[in-house]
Tab-separated table of C-alpha atoms in Angstrom:
chain	number	residue	atom	x	y	z
A	1	ASP	CA	-0.089	-0.020	0.046
A	2	SER	CA	2.868	2.515	0.731
A	3	MET	CA	4.339	1.841	-2.589
A	4	ASN	CA	1.051	2.217	-4.209
A	5	PHE	CA	0.467	5.624	-2.348
A	6	ARG	CA	3.873	6.817	-3.617
A	7	TRP	CA	3.200	5.793	-7.126
A	8	GLN	CA	-0.023	7.632	-7.095
A	9	MET	CA	1.618	10.716	-5.764
A	10	ASP	CA	4.427	10.483	-8.310
A	11	VAL	CA	2.079	10.238	-11.130
A	12	GLY	CA	0.000	13.052	-9.888
A	13	ASP	CA	3.105	15.297	-9.437
A	14	TYR	CA	4.191	14.548	-13.108
A	15	LEU	CA	0.746	15.345	-14.696
A	16	HIS	CA	0.572	18.528	-12.556
A	17	SER	CA	4.217	19.649	-13.533
A	18	TYR	CA	4.381	18.605	-17.105
A	19	THR	CA	0.836	18.638	-18.518
A	20	PRO	CA	-2.018	20.940	-18.262
A	21	ASP	CA	-4.365	17.981	-17.421
A	22	TYR	CA	-5.242	18.942	-13.956
A	23	LEU	CA	-8.306	16.774	-13.613
A	24	LYS	CA	-6.186	13.634	-14.127
A	25	SER	CA	-3.627	14.896	-11.551
A	26	ILE	CA	-6.361	15.473	-8.991
A	27	SER	CA	-7.680	11.824	-9.586
A	28	TYR	CA	-4.259	10.418	-8.633
A	29	TYR	CA	-3.881	12.694	-5.595
A	30	GLU	CA	-7.398	11.594	-4.497
A	31	ARG	CA	-6.419	7.847	-4.817
A	32	ALA	CA	-3.362	8.418	-2.781
A	33	ARG	CA	-5.485	10.205	-0.077
A	34	ASP	CA	-7.985	7.162	-0.034
A	35	ILE	CA	-5.227	4.704	0.403
A	36	LEU	CA	-3.787	6.570	3.484
A	37	ARG	CA	-7.188	7.086	4.980
A	38	GLU	CA	-8.067	3.417	4.664
A	39	GLN	CA	-4.835	2.167	6.174
A	40	TYR	CA	-4.137	4.814	8.899
A	41	GLY	CA	-7.207	7.065	9.312
A	42	ASP	CA	-7.594	10.787	8.880
A	43	LYS	CA	-4.456	11.842	10.992
A	44	HIS	CA	-1.419	10.361	9.095
A	45	GLU	CA	1.349	12.846	8.607
A	46	SER	CA	1.628	11.948	4.824
A	47	LEU	CA	-1.876	13.391	4.290
A	48	ILE	CA	-0.262	16.790	4.789
A	49	GLU	CA	1.613	16.256	1.504
A	50	VAL	CA	-1.607	15.095	-0.321
A	51	TYR	CA	-3.600	18.007	0.827
A	52	ASN	CA	-0.795	20.531	-0.139
A	53	SER	CA	-0.542	18.865	-3.601
A	54	LEU	CA	-4.383	19.085	-4.055
A	55	GLY	CA	-4.334	22.637	-2.923
A	56	MET	CA	-1.708	23.624	-5.486
A	57	VAL	CA	-3.310	21.729	-8.461
A	58	TYR	CA	-6.653	23.276	-7.547
A	59	HIS	CA	-5.050	26.500	-7.447
A	60	ASP	CA	-3.319	26.252	-10.767
A	61	SER	CA	-6.706	25.086	-12.305
A	62	GLY	CA	-8.440	28.121	-11.084
A	63	ASN	CA	-10.582	26.438	-8.421
A	64	TYR	CA	-9.562	28.654	-5.510
A	65	GLU	CA	-12.375	27.502	-3.118
A	66	ALA	CA	-11.331	23.917	-3.412
A	67	SER	CA	-7.618	24.941	-3.050
A	68	LEU	CA	-8.377	26.703	0.173
A	69	ASN	CA	-10.249	23.820	1.647
A	70	ALA	CA	-7.336	21.472	0.783
A	71	LEU	CA	-4.637	23.818	2.223
A	72	GLN	CA	-6.620	24.613	5.285
A	73	THR	CA	-6.958	20.845	6.000
A	74	ALA	CA	-3.053	20.425	5.525
A	75	LEU	CA	-2.433	23.282	7.977
A	76	SER	CA	-4.865	21.982	10.508
A	77	LEU	CA	-3.047	18.622	10.342
A	78	GLN	CA	0.412	20.237	10.641
A	79	LYS	CA	-0.596	22.179	13.703
A	80	GLU	CA	-2.261	19.011	15.310
A	81	LEU	CA	0.781	16.723	14.529
A	82	PHE	CA	3.741	19.092	14.833
A	83	ALA	CA	4.739	22.341	16.276
A	84	ALA	CA	2.833	25.303	14.989
A	85	ASN	CA	6.054	27.009	13.817
A	86	ASN	CA	7.507	24.243	11.782
A	87	VAL	CA	8.835	24.907	8.298
A	88	SER	CA	6.258	22.886	6.497
A	89	ALA	CA	3.431	24.939	8.062
A	90	ALA	CA	5.207	28.082	6.883
A	91	ALA	CA	5.044	26.605	3.387
A	92	THR	CA	1.362	26.144	3.658
A	93	HIS	CA	0.788	29.625	4.972
A	94	TYR	CA	2.700	30.722	2.030
A	95	ASN	CA	0.542	28.839	-0.379
A	96	LEU	CA	-2.625	29.923	1.284
A	97	GLY	CA	-1.480	33.411	0.831
A	98	ASN	CA	-0.959	32.969	-2.943
A	99	VAL	CA	-4.585	31.572	-3.238
A	100	TYR	CA	-6.028	34.412	-1.255
A	101	ALA	CA	-4.087	36.880	-3.396
A	102	ASN	CA	-5.552	35.462	-6.686
A	103	MET	CA	-9.049	35.600	-5.188
A	104	GLY	CA	-8.582	39.379	-4.536
A	105	LEU	CA	-8.481	38.928	-0.690
A	106	TYR	CA	-5.522	40.926	-0.228
A	107	GLU	CA	-5.477	41.441	3.479
A	108	ASP	CA	-6.005	37.627	4.135
A	109	ALA	CA	-3.137	37.104	1.699
A	110	LYS	CA	-0.784	39.382	3.548
A	111	ASP	CA	-1.522	37.737	6.932
A	112	GLU	CA	-0.706	34.235	5.589
A	113	HIS	CA	2.450	35.576	3.952
A	114	PHE	CA	3.704	37.478	7.082
A	115	ASN	CA	2.850	34.188	9.065
A	116	ALA	CA	5.159	32.444	6.608
A	117	LEU	CA	7.752	34.958	6.869
A	118	ILE	CA	7.958	34.818	10.612
A	119	VAL	CA	8.358	31.115	10.688
A	120	PHE	CA	10.805	30.944	7.894
A	121	GLU	CA	12.944	33.705	9.578
A	122	GLU	CA	12.796	31.877	12.963
A	123	ASN	CA	13.745	28.419	11.541
A	124	LEU	CA	15.951	29.300	8.542
A	125	GLY	CA	17.402	32.837	9.136
A	126	GLY	CA	16.414	36.195	7.634
A	127	ASP	CA	18.766	35.455	4.596
A	128	SER	CA	17.150	32.342	3.471
A	129	PHE	CA	15.921	31.809	-0.034
A	130	GLU	CA	12.504	31.009	1.440
A	131	VAL	CA	12.287	34.510	2.914
A	132	THR	CA	13.026	36.100	-0.623
A	133	TYR	CA	10.144	34.024	-2.204
A	134	VAL	CA	7.816	35.338	0.604
A	135	TYR	CA	8.925	39.013	-0.118
A	136	ASN	CA	8.241	38.354	-3.733
A	137	SER	CA	4.616	37.324	-3.148
A	138	ILE	CA	4.157	40.216	-0.828
A	139	VAL	CA	5.330	42.396	-3.802
A	140	VAL	CA	2.573	41.016	-5.977
A	141	ILE	CA	-0.022	41.857	-3.266
A	142	TYR	CA	1.073	45.395	-2.950
A	143	GLN	CA	1.224	45.585	-6.699
A	144	LYS	CA	-2.336	44.604	-7.048
A	145	GLN	CA	-3.353	47.074	-4.408
A	146	GLU	CA	-1.545	49.682	-6.318
A	147	LYS	CA	0.796	50.359	-3.367
A	148	TYR	CA	3.879	50.563	-5.580
A	149	ALA	CA	6.279	52.113	-3.345
A	150	LEU	CA	5.670	49.203	-0.884
A	151	ALA	CA	5.958	46.766	-3.678
A	152	LEU	CA	9.411	47.993	-4.686
A	153	ASP	CA	10.602	48.181	-1.078
A	154	ASN	CA	9.818	44.487	-0.450
A	155	LEU	CA	11.259	43.591	-3.855
A	156	TYR	CA	14.484	45.448	-3.143
A	157	LYS	CA	14.604	43.573	0.126
A	158	ALA	CA	14.508	40.248	-1.659
A	159	ILE	CA	17.128	41.212	-4.116
A	160	ASP	CA	19.509	42.332	-1.393
A	161	ILE	CA	19.097	38.990	0.296
A	162	TYR	CA	19.505	37.052	-2.816
A	163	GLU	CA	22.356	38.876	-4.433
A	164	GLY	CA	24.141	38.771	-1.041
A	165	LYS	CA	24.415	34.953	-1.785
A	166	ASN	CA	24.811	35.072	-5.588
A	167	ASP	CA	26.524	36.875	-8.404
A	168	GLY	CA	23.359	38.538	-9.698
A	169	HIS	CA	23.550	36.587	-12.959
A	170	SER	CA	21.371	33.419	-12.134
A	171	HIS	CA	17.819	32.399	-13.054
A	172	ASP	CA	16.491	33.746	-9.828
A	173	SER	CA	18.148	37.222	-10.412
A	174	ALA	CA	16.217	37.187	-13.737
A	175	VAL	CA	12.978	36.484	-11.949
A	176	PHE	CA	13.580	39.285	-9.626
A	177	TYR	CA	14.368	41.787	-12.443
A	178	ASN	CA	11.124	40.560	-14.220
A	179	ASN	CA	9.150	41.352	-11.002
A	180	ILE	CA	10.680	44.907	-10.795
A	181	ALA	CA	9.813	45.394	-14.531
A	182	SER	CA	6.144	44.196	-13.764
A	183	VAL	CA	5.805	46.685	-10.825
A	184	LEU	CA	7.284	49.542	-12.976
A	185	PHE	CA	4.957	48.702	-15.766
A	186	ASP	CA	1.936	48.981	-13.431
A	187	MET	CA	3.364	52.397	-12.423
A	188	ALA	CA	3.336	53.456	-16.082
A	189	ASP	CA	7.058	53.898	-16.042
A	190	TYR	CA	7.440	52.112	-19.138
A	191	ASP	CA	11.001	53.059	-20.108
A	192	ARG	CA	12.425	51.707	-16.849
A	193	SER	CA	10.096	48.581	-17.081
A	194	LEU	CA	11.674	47.927	-20.539
A	195	GLU	CA	15.087	48.317	-18.989
A	196	TYR	CA	14.471	45.515	-16.364
A	197	TYR	CA	12.790	43.233	-18.820
A	198	ASN	CA	15.787	43.465	-21.001
A	199	LYS	CA	18.115	42.750	-18.036
A	200	ALA	CA	16.168	39.604	-17.348
A	201	LEU	CA	16.172	38.712	-20.933
A	202	ASP	CA	20.050	39.098	-21.081
A	203	ILE	CA	20.491	36.601	-18.239
A	204	TYR	CA	18.291	33.994	-19.699
A	205	LYS	CA	20.027	34.301	-23.036
A	206	LYS	CA	23.270	33.386	-21.323
A	207	LEU	CA	21.661	30.416	-19.394
A	208	TYR	CA	19.317	28.941	-21.920
A	209	ASP	CA	18.522	28.147	-25.581
A	210	ASP	CA	16.529	30.525	-27.631
A	211	ASN	CA	13.287	28.397	-27.260
A	212	TYR	CA	13.316	28.463	-23.436
A	213	PRO	CA	9.747	29.005	-22.374
A	214	GLU	CA	10.449	31.975	-20.221
A	215	PHE	CA	11.455	33.902	-23.160
A	216	ALA	CA	7.847	33.735	-24.303
A	217	VAL	CA	6.647	35.464	-21.054
A	218	ILE	CA	9.246	38.271	-21.407
A	219	TYR	CA	8.521	38.925	-25.056
A	220	PHE	CA	4.851	39.149	-24.251
A	221	ASN	CA	5.465	41.638	-21.491
A	222	ILE	CA	7.759	43.701	-23.757
A	223	GLY	CA	4.803	43.529	-26.394
A	224	LYS	CA	2.502	44.888	-23.632
A	225	ILE	CA	4.865	47.944	-23.190
A	226	HIS	CA	4.895	48.652	-26.751
A	227	ASN	CA	1.049	48.573	-26.879
A	228	LYS	CA	0.941	51.181	-23.994
A	229	LEU	CA	3.388	53.335	-25.977
A	230	GLY	CA	1.068	53.235	-29.035
A	231	ASP	CA	3.674	51.046	-31.172
A	232	TYR	CA	1.203	48.471	-32.160
A	233	ASP	CA	3.206	46.787	-34.841
A	234	THR	CA	6.149	46.201	-32.489
A	235	ALA	CA	3.725	45.024	-29.735
A	236	LEU	CA	2.223	42.487	-32.248
A	237	LYS	CA	5.755	41.275	-33.247
A	238	TYR	CA	6.805	40.533	-29.698
A	239	CYS	CA	3.524	38.714	-29.037
A	240	HIS	CA	3.978	36.525	-32.088
A	241	ASP	CA	7.482	35.807	-31.090
A	242	ALA	CA	6.116	34.584	-27.823
A	243	ILE	CA	3.522	32.362	-29.514
A	244	ALA	CA	6.147	30.723	-31.736
A	245	ILE	CA	8.175	29.830	-28.635
A	246	MET	CA	5.195	28.439	-26.817
A	247	GLN	CA	4.046	26.347	-29.753
A	248	GLY	CA	7.556	25.033	-30.298
A	249	GLU	CA	7.877	23.937	-26.619
A	250	ALA	CA	4.228	22.966	-25.826
A	251	ASP	CA	1.154	21.969	-27.529
A	252	SER	CA	-1.157	24.323	-29.503
A	253	TYR	CA	-3.622	24.453	-26.494
A	254	HIS	CA	-1.173	25.295	-23.609
A	255	PRO	CA	-2.936	27.580	-21.099
A	256	TYR	CA	-0.363	30.351	-21.564
A	257	LEU	CA	-1.162	30.725	-25.091
A	258	SER	CA	-4.611	31.875	-24.006
A	259	ILE	CA	-2.905	34.799	-22.082
A	260	ILE	CA	-0.915	35.705	-25.176
A	261	TYR	CA	-3.983	35.671	-27.336
A	262	ASN	CA	-5.810	37.680	-24.845
A	263	GLY	CA	-2.928	40.213	-24.938
A	264	ILE	CA	-3.074	40.368	-28.883
A	265	GLY	CA	-6.827	40.953	-28.533
A	266	GLU	CA	-6.134	43.886	-26.294
A	267	ILE	CA	-3.686	45.276	-28.840
A	268	TYR	CA	-6.271	45.164	-31.552
A	269	LEU	CA	-8.937	46.544	-29.118
A	270	THR	CA	-6.715	49.424	-28.297
A	271	SER	CA	-6.026	50.153	-31.912
A	272	LYS	CA	-9.840	49.854	-32.495
A	273	ASP	CA	-9.561	46.828	-34.929
A	274	PHE	CA	-12.496	45.230	-33.216
A	275	ASP	CA	-12.898	42.275	-35.665
A	276	ARG	CA	-9.219	41.081	-35.035
A	277	ALA	CA	-9.694	41.541	-31.340
A	278	LEU	CA	-12.641	39.269	-31.192
A	279	GLU	CA	-10.662	36.752	-33.471
A	280	TYR	CA	-7.929	36.511	-30.906
A	281	TYR	CA	-10.277	36.468	-27.831
A	282	TYR	CA	-12.173	33.618	-29.360
A	283	LYS	CA	-8.815	31.751	-29.891
A	284	ALA	CA	-8.142	32.224	-26.198
A	285	LEU	CA	-11.667	31.031	-25.334
A	286	ASP	CA	-10.997	27.924	-27.542
A	287	ILE	CA	-7.839	27.022	-25.312
A	288	ASP	CA	-9.797	27.904	-22.150
A	289	ASN	CA	-12.594	25.460	-23.154
A	290	LEU	CA	-10.356	22.655	-24.126
A	291	SER	CA	-7.926	22.706	-21.233
A	292	SER	CA	-8.961	21.730	-17.846
A	293	THR	CA	-8.000	25.099	-16.616
A	294	ASN	CA	-11.601	26.303	-16.808
A	295	GLY	CA	-11.700	28.939	-13.909
A	296	VAL	CA	-10.702	32.612	-13.716
A	297	ASN	CA	-8.627	32.370	-17.091
A	298	LYS	CA	-11.872	31.657	-18.963
A	299	ALA	CA	-13.827	34.333	-16.935
A	300	HIS	CA	-11.165	36.859	-18.006
A	301	THR	CA	-11.373	35.830	-21.765
A	302	VAL	CA	-15.153	35.908	-21.666
A	303	ASN	CA	-15.133	39.444	-20.067
A	304	ASN	CA	-12.807	40.673	-22.630
A	305	ILE	CA	-15.180	39.388	-25.545
A	306	ALA	CA	-18.030	41.243	-23.664
A	307	ASN	CA	-15.909	44.440	-23.723
A	308	VAL	CA	-15.504	44.465	-27.331
A	309	TYR	CA	-19.352	43.958	-27.921
A	310	HIS	CA	-19.929	46.508	-25.373
A	311	VAL	CA	-17.751	49.102	-27.109
A	312	ARG	CA	-19.462	48.247	-30.371
A	313	LYS	CA	-22.813	48.822	-28.668
A	314	MET	CA	-23.812	45.305	-29.515
A	315	ASN	CA	-25.612	45.174	-26.046
A	316	SER	CA	-27.338	41.752	-26.238
A	317	TYR	CA	-24.037	40.081	-26.874
A	318	ALA	CA	-22.225	42.168	-24.368
A	319	LEU	CA	-24.728	41.226	-21.659
A	320	LYS	CA	-24.604	37.517	-22.543
A	321	TYR	CA	-20.760	37.412	-22.157
A	322	TYR	CA	-20.669	39.615	-18.866
A	323	LEU	CA	-23.346	37.332	-17.343
A	324	GLU	CA	-21.355	34.383	-18.298
A	325	ALA	CA	-18.138	35.942	-16.792
A	326	LEU	CA	-19.978	36.654	-13.631
A	327	ASP	CA	-21.238	33.055	-13.150
A	328	ILE	CA	-17.732	31.520	-13.568
A	329	ASN	CA	-16.284	34.066	-11.154
A	330	LYS	CA	-19.053	33.192	-8.708
A	331	MET	CA	-18.311	29.632	-9.092
A	332	TYR	CA	-14.477	29.856	-8.783
A	333	LEU	CA	-13.908	32.972	-6.497
A	334	GLY	CA	-17.277	33.274	-4.524
A	335	GLU	CA	-20.095	35.852	-4.826
A	336	TYR	CA	-18.389	38.642	-2.824
A	337	ASN	CA	-15.069	38.648	-4.781
A	338	PRO	CA	-14.029	42.046	-6.367
A	339	ALA	CA	-14.120	40.355	-9.738
A	340	CYS	CA	-17.711	39.803	-9.387
A	341	GLY	CA	-18.172	43.551	-8.414
A	342	ARG	CA	-16.447	44.502	-11.601
A	343	SER	CA	-18.888	42.191	-13.571
A	344	TYR	CA	-21.852	43.747	-11.851
A	345	THR	CA	-20.614	47.272	-12.784
A	346	SER	CA	-20.163	46.352	-16.351
A	347	ILE	CA	-23.633	44.653	-16.510
A	348	GLY	CA	-25.088	47.912	-15.095
A	349	HIS	CA	-23.353	50.000	-17.889
A	350	VAL	CA	-24.851	47.720	-20.512
A	351	TYR	CA	-28.425	48.103	-19.041
A	352	SER	CA	-27.801	51.857	-19.006
A	353	GLN	CA	-26.764	51.806	-22.505
A	354	MET	CA	-30.007	49.990	-23.191
A	355	GLU	CA	-31.981	52.539	-21.167
A	356	GLN	CA	-33.151	49.789	-18.776
């Protein structure tokens, strides 16, 4: 039974890490959970690993409510079986923080991240890599709250810790530069954002082949900068370079391609080419429908389609897609999530335009 448990977990881990088939991954983790429960009951320490794995695959599939339930179950077991300040509990706090952040529950997210930070510092020291990762996640929260000074402050803390142990030319240094660029982008400081994306790109070029998937992410982000600067042709070039890399390294329905197609749709929407915008938004929707990532990614795509119809004053279509986005967000994020609030606002605007 112990060998069967391990095999179920290993297959689940492989499917989660190397394929977008989250539903199959979940089925293997659930079998592993059932094996442990049948043999040991509900309090075995290996169940912590299972619930953490379930929590992360639910998170990646966009099912945040299920992710929270699994991670909170893992945390309860950790506190019951071990000391409350053990490192594994810190990792679960960290994962919970990321889920709350993606649900738009930023204060809850910060609470979990600061819990993780305290435990990591107590157990591993203030200059551990784990501490840098927590700071990085806190950066994302402040960024989403538009508290950019606090975001940059925490990001520089992470960089100081990391570069104190490295030469500044490693993969993680590129990740930090990428995050700085992302914050600067949200601050509309596009020139400095481009500078840091290029720093990250230079490091990746020294470490990896030209078809390394992370190049696709940076090319896409550089494309978004050129879109904001009004250079639509250059923006499209970078986005298509990103697509070429993703299609070369993954299948034609990889979930990240949906993100890129949404970005291209935004470029065409900004340049008022509404037919091409819809073409790429529907390409994104095809991927969302075919992959098992059927949560907030799909809601985002559906909402973008609604935006095009709204701008074109095709109100019945706009209303249909806004309502669909609202239903998806309710299912995956809960009725009182900010994303649902934005959907209600958009629906109200359509009814106003219809004089209803």
